[in-house]
Amino acid sequence: MDYSIKIGGEAGQGIVTIGDTLAKVFSRKGYHVFTHQDYESRVRGGHNFFQIRLSDIPVMASRDKIDILVAFDKAGIQLHEKELTGSGIVIYDSSALKETHDKPNFLDIPFANLALERGGDKIMANTVAIGAVLGMLGVDMDILFEIIGDTFKKKGEDVIKGNKDSATAGKEYAMTHCARCSFSPAPQSGPKMLINGSEAIALGAIASGCKFYSAYPMTPSTGIMNYIAGKEKEYGIIVEQAEDEIAAINMALGASFAGVRAMTGSAGGGFALMVEGLSLAAMTETPVVIALGQRPAPATGLPTRTEQGDLSFALYTSHGEFPRIVFAPGTPEQAFYLTNKAFDLAEKYQIPAIVIFDQYLADTQWTYEGLDLERIRYTDYRLRGEALQKLPEYKRYVFTESGVSPLAVPGDSKHLVVADSDEHDEDGHLIEDAETRVKMMDKRLFKKLPLIVSEIEPPVLYGSSSPETVIVGWGSNYGLMKEAVDILSKEKSIAMLHFSEVYPFPHPPLNPLPSREGRQTVPSPLAGEGQGEGGFMSTLCNAKTAICIENNATGQFARLMRAETGYEFKNRINRYDGRPFLLEELVGKIKGIIG
Amino acid sequence: MPTIEDYKGQTPAWCPGCGDFGILTAFKQAVVEMGMEPHQFTIVSGIGQAGKFPHYLKCNTFNGLHGRTLPVATGIRLSNHVMPVIAVAGDGDCYGEGGNHFIHAVRRNINIKLFVHDNQIYGLTKGQASPTSMEGMVTKTQPFGVFSEQLNPVALAIALDCSFVARSFAGDTKHLKGMIKEAMTHKGFSLVDIFQPCVTFNKINTFEWYKKRVYQIEPEYNPEDRVEAFKRALEWGDRIPIGVIYRNHRPILEERVPVIAEKPLVRQGFDKSKLEKTLKEFY
Ligand SMILES: Cc1ncc(C[n+]2csc(CCOP(=O)(O)OP(=O)(O)O)c2C)c(N)n1
Ligand code: SF4
Ligand SMILES: [Mg+2]
């Protein structure tokens, strides 16, 4: 079974609440769920939709075709009727839309009237619609009733009862009037976890011991701030809304200097304002994690839509040269673990770490059996309290073999902690001489870099182990690419290479690291592990066709690949209309290349 | 007890005779008299001649970027609100590049002490006009003289209901020391705007110029009257007041953030045990 439901309507009509509620019902019922949202940059009006896919096997992308369309506005019908499958059905309320459709695949349900008659208030029309969808599918109401009970606990018994009765009314109406409904979702057992990308990044931060989050609101990063702010009290976290993104990153650096784990987040536009602070983090060797949510740009672009247009920006922006980490999770699960890894490495190596995502990942909900807290890394690398007090001497930037100097907490001991944005000596005081400058550059850059690279995991290879076709991508296209491989594997030899730890680039054995002397150093032992001799580069080089898939116009990852490995993609699939790929569309495009 | 000797830092690279030396002397005397040890507080500075200040002392230091002292100080202070945090900035630094941060730090009323070395010019970059430069001042980059109205930081701070607003003069280290000590002991965001003659580039606002004009506010003056304070703030010309011009007792941010009611953030550690429960909320 594999059903898709689309709820379309104007902003402010409660589309997201309906979608969220249905997704929760399905995931608690044990179905695998995937949801994605498409909304305009407005609070009222326009046309938005929320798409839910449910299945008895894992699903990780939206399909082109829909089985049930819940239309709350005329545009919902005009835009999406053509997406219905042969047996697909539209439900709508003709009195609300002021139009009637006499086609057999349209079911007119008086949402508002049923709400008024059975629930006592027209406002419960959305609950009628939820009940109707469950009725069409033949899914029990027990979980929905639980959710209604929780949601309206504060509003009292009458409201709870009204909503339950409205849902029942919708269900009964659908069951008696939907002659064509022949959905039969197989019953599942055990509730699943339902989580989106924003929540996963926020949760990853909290699980890493993040204590300070400062940001200025900007879609699609605001969800992270909202989630963490909701947990301030429980976990002892301060969330500060800064006056601008420049302040946001500088506050986070102040907090980190003071001895707590700190994070900031924004979209590309806000990150642009943070760039000076990124360089400050590097020079002062102050750990910081930055969540960078991409949306179509330049400038304000399409504020609520999706794109992978900021990869090069994240990789290269800054004045000066220094190591940084850029992780691009492909799923909420990866977002959780990689945010944690970003915190760990940022502090271990005292560098900035960027978690780059996009509106699509931020808002898509996935289901999991669970997340494994055993996999969470937590080491407090800072020098504090007694351990610091016992030291005979302390220099913030003391030269060490690894390039990493102990990071002490100011005020915890007699030792002074001096951080400087000017080039400085071991004590942190500003210098002008050439020799110290070179030694400090070597410390920050060339000594740390090989150690950081050795922490980077190679890309995920999925599909055939010696594929004729390799599709390559990064970030939020993971689910789409993986499902495309599943579909195409039936007739083709195909695999996916997905990069989520994009920078420092996972070094294939063929292409060792640059070093200070320009000589080649020993490659990371981790690179290519489990991918046969030669690692991912040989998988790629041995394939007949390799295709790089990205949600941007120019192929920024393809360019990174070429810069890092010399490999040049002959085929690229790019989408840059502000929308994510859909599964069948992507499969079609791949077929168009490989025949 | 700490001594002046304990505060001896790097050798200053300021021009001989610069007003910054007076501030350094007054500051050292103030902290020594208050019994503060170098490790007990942090100075955040920006970039400019004033930005070098903490290097010429001994203390925990974050010498950050031009204009960005206050956000860094805010992050430090929220994370460790039992440690005094002092921000040191130039007039360009604080009122130009960092003007937005100034407004919002005052609004937050976070208990940071802000000392502005106000030389009414950009010293480090060799003599361009600053936000506090007087109208008509001719510089290499303002050959027709400054067109913009001079910024009045004291009036601006009072307009924002800043918790403590004082002005002092680097040429009167005794007065300055007093202002620094008062600011340090006041609870709330505190601004001390310090006239700091730049002997190399500001040929208008010299030691003599200030000496002729500044007068100490009379002891009977009530700094808690905002309207009176505003009047004083607007005095400019032949007579310019120095002293505590405005003060209020607004609650400070640190006392309003529930998370740090019991312990500073930096001492709270990380309790992983709640994570299981949080994960359950996603089912
Ligand atoms: C972003 C940025 N812009 C410009 C500069 C160059 N710069 C350094 S100090 C300074 C002005 C200094 O004036 P002020 O803040 O009044 O300090 P002063 O040197 O007078 O003490 C400027 C423009 C810089 N360091 N960073
Ligand atoms: S340029 Fe002016 S402000 Fe800078 S050190 Fe010299 S006298 Fe002082
Ligand atoms: Mg100046």
Tab-separated table of N, CA and C in Angstrom, chain A residues 243-251 253-254 273 276-277 280, chain B residues 44-47 62-75 87-89 92-94 96-102:
chain	number	residue	atom	x	y	z
A	243	GLU	N	19.203	41.441	17.820
A	243	GLU	CA	18.702	42.569	17.022
A	243	GLU	C	19.006	42.381	15.538
A	244	ASP	N	19.965	41.564	15.211
A	244	ASP	CA	20.263	41.228	13.822
A	244	ASP	C	21.177	40.001	13.840
A	245	GLU	N	21.490	39.478	12.661
A	245	GLU	CA	22.274	38.251	12.612
A	245	GLU	C	23.729	38.483	12.993
A	246	ILE	N	24.186	39.729	12.826
A	246	ILE	CA	25.556	40.046	13.248
A	246	ILE	C	25.640	39.866	14.763
A	247	ALA	N	24.644	40.415	15.443
A	247	ALA	CA	24.592	40.262	16.900
A	247	ALA	C	24.409	38.796	17.262
A	248	ALA	N	23.590	38.098	16.490
A	248	ALA	CA	23.297	36.696	16.822
A	248	ALA	C	24.576	35.875	16.900
A	249	ILE	N	25.411	35.976	15.885
A	249	ILE	CA	26.623	35.138	15.912
A	249	ILE	C	27.610	35.651	16.957
A	250	ASN	N	27.686	36.961	17.149
A	250	ASN	CA	28.612	37.482	18.154
A	250	ASN	C	28.168	37.111	19.572
A	251	MET	N	26.867	37.073	19.797
A	251	MET	CA	26.375	36.623	21.113
A	251	MET	C	26.750	35.157	21.333
A	253	LEU	N	29.184	33.591	20.082
A	253	LEU	CA	30.629	33.497	20.338
A	253	LEU	C	30.958	33.937	21.757
A	254	GLY	N	30.263	34.952	22.239
A	254	GLY	CA	30.461	35.388	23.626
A	254	GLY	C	30.110	34.257	24.592
A	273	LEU	N	25.104	38.080	6.774
A	273	LEU	CA	25.487	39.047	7.805
A	273	LEU	C	26.408	38.432	8.856
A	276	GLU	N	31.319	37.838	8.840
A	276	GLU	CA	32.408	38.452	9.597
A	276	GLU	C	32.612	37.704	10.925
A	277	GLY	N	31.502	37.310	11.525
A	277	GLY	CA	31.560	36.575	12.791
A	277	GLY	C	32.103	35.162	12.616
A	280	LEU	N	35.610	35.556	12.740
A	280	LEU	CA	36.005	35.837	14.130
A	280	LEU	C	36.090	34.542	14.934
B	44	VAL	N	35.484	43.022	27.116
B	44	VAL	CA	35.268	42.786	25.692
B	44	VAL	C	35.571	44.102	24.995
B	45	SER	N	36.388	44.049	23.976
B	45	SER	CA	36.661	45.290	23.251
B	45	SER	C	36.472	45.069	21.771
B	46	GLY	N	36.423	46.177	21.040
B	46	GLY	CA	36.272	46.095	19.590
B	46	GLY	C	37.596	46.410	18.921
B	47	ILE	N	37.511	47.109	17.800
B	47	ILE	CA	38.737	47.463	17.071
B	47	ILE	C	38.799	48.975	16.939
B	62	PHE	N	38.155	39.438	25.591
B	62	PHE	CA	37.725	39.044	24.256
B	62	PHE	C	37.817	40.293	23.394
B	63	ASN	N	38.891	40.382	22.637
B	63	ASN	CA	39.074	41.519	21.737
B	63	ASN	C	38.504	41.093	20.384
B	64	GLY	N	37.243	41.467	20.185
B	64	GLY	CA	36.536	40.980	18.992
B	64	GLY	C	36.639	41.905	17.806
B	65	LEU	N	35.518	42.112	17.127
B	65	LEU	CA	35.503	42.877	15.889
B	65	LEU	C	35.062	44.321	16.119
B	66	HIS	N	35.385	45.148	15.158
B	66	HIS	CA	34.965	46.547	15.179
B	66	HIS	C	33.438	46.620	15.272
B	67	GLY	N	32.943	47.255	16.302
B	67	GLY	CA	31.494	47.454	16.439
B	67	GLY	C	30.753	46.369	17.182
B	68	ARG	N	31.397	45.237	17.428
B	68	ARG	CA	30.632	44.080	17.923
B	68	ARG	C	30.871	43.763	19.391
B	69	THR	N	31.335	44.728	20.144
B	69	THR	CA	31.613	44.448	21.558
B	69	THR	C	30.360	44.031	22.320
B	70	LEU	N	29.277	44.778	22.136
B	70	LEU	CA	28.119	44.547	23.010
B	70	LEU	C	27.453	43.185	22.803
B	71	PRO	N	27.282	42.704	21.577
B	71	PRO	CA	26.721	41.355	21.453
B	71	PRO	C	27.606	40.286	22.102
B	72	VAL	N	28.911	40.400	21.938
B	72	VAL	CA	29.794	39.408	22.568
B	72	VAL	C	29.648	39.505	24.086
B	73	ALA	N	29.659	40.745	24.598
B	73	ALA	CA	29.525	40.939	26.045
B	73	ALA	C	28.191	40.379	26.537
B	74	THR	N	27.152	40.545	25.733
B	74	THR	CA	25.824	40.029	26.093
B	74	THR	C	25.852	38.499	26.199
B	75	GLY	N	26.488	37.860	25.229
B	75	GLY	CA	26.595	36.393	25.258
B	75	GLY	C	27.368	35.919	26.483
B	87	ALA	N	32.521	46.355	28.650
B	87	ALA	CA	32.735	46.547	27.214
B	87	ALA	C	33.468	47.866	27.012
B	88	VAL	N	34.526	47.812	26.210
B	88	VAL	CA	35.311	49.013	25.941
B	88	VAL	C	35.279	49.253	24.440
B	89	ALA	N	34.892	50.468	24.057
B	89	ALA	CA	34.734	50.721	22.628
B	89	ALA	C	35.127	52.144	22.287
B	92	GLY	N	33.483	55.471	17.158
B	92	GLY	CA	33.105	54.886	15.871
B	92	GLY	C	32.609	53.470	16.068
B	93	ASP	N	33.349	52.758	16.846
B	93	ASP	CA	33.069	51.373	17.197
B	93	ASP	C	31.645	51.208	17.740
B	94	CYS	N	31.334	52.017	18.739
B	94	CYS	CA	30.091	51.808	19.483
B	94	CYS	C	28.895	52.527	18.872
B	96	GLY	N	28.856	54.087	15.709
B	96	GLY	CA	28.767	53.957	14.254
B	96	GLY	C	28.521	52.508	13.876
B	97	GLU	N	29.622	51.780	13.736
B	97	GLU	CA	29.530	50.377	13.311
B	97	GLU	C	28.579	49.561	14.197
B	98	GLY	N	28.602	49.838	15.488
B	98	GLY	CA	27.793	49.030	16.411
B	98	GLY	C	26.564	49.734	16.935
B	99	GLY	N	26.103	50.767	16.237
B	99	GLY	CA	24.994	51.572	16.747
B	99	GLY	C	23.746	50.766	17.070
B	100	ASN	N	23.414	49.832	16.219
B	100	ASN	CA	22.223	49.011	16.460
B	100	ASN	C	22.371	48.194	17.740
B	101	HIS	N	23.576	47.665	17.946
B	101	HIS	CA	23.792	46.859	19.154
B	101	HIS	C	23.663	47.728	20.408
B	102	PHE	N	24.153	48.973	20.299
B	102	PHE	CA	24.076	49.897	21.438
B	102	PHE	C	22.616	50.082	21.862
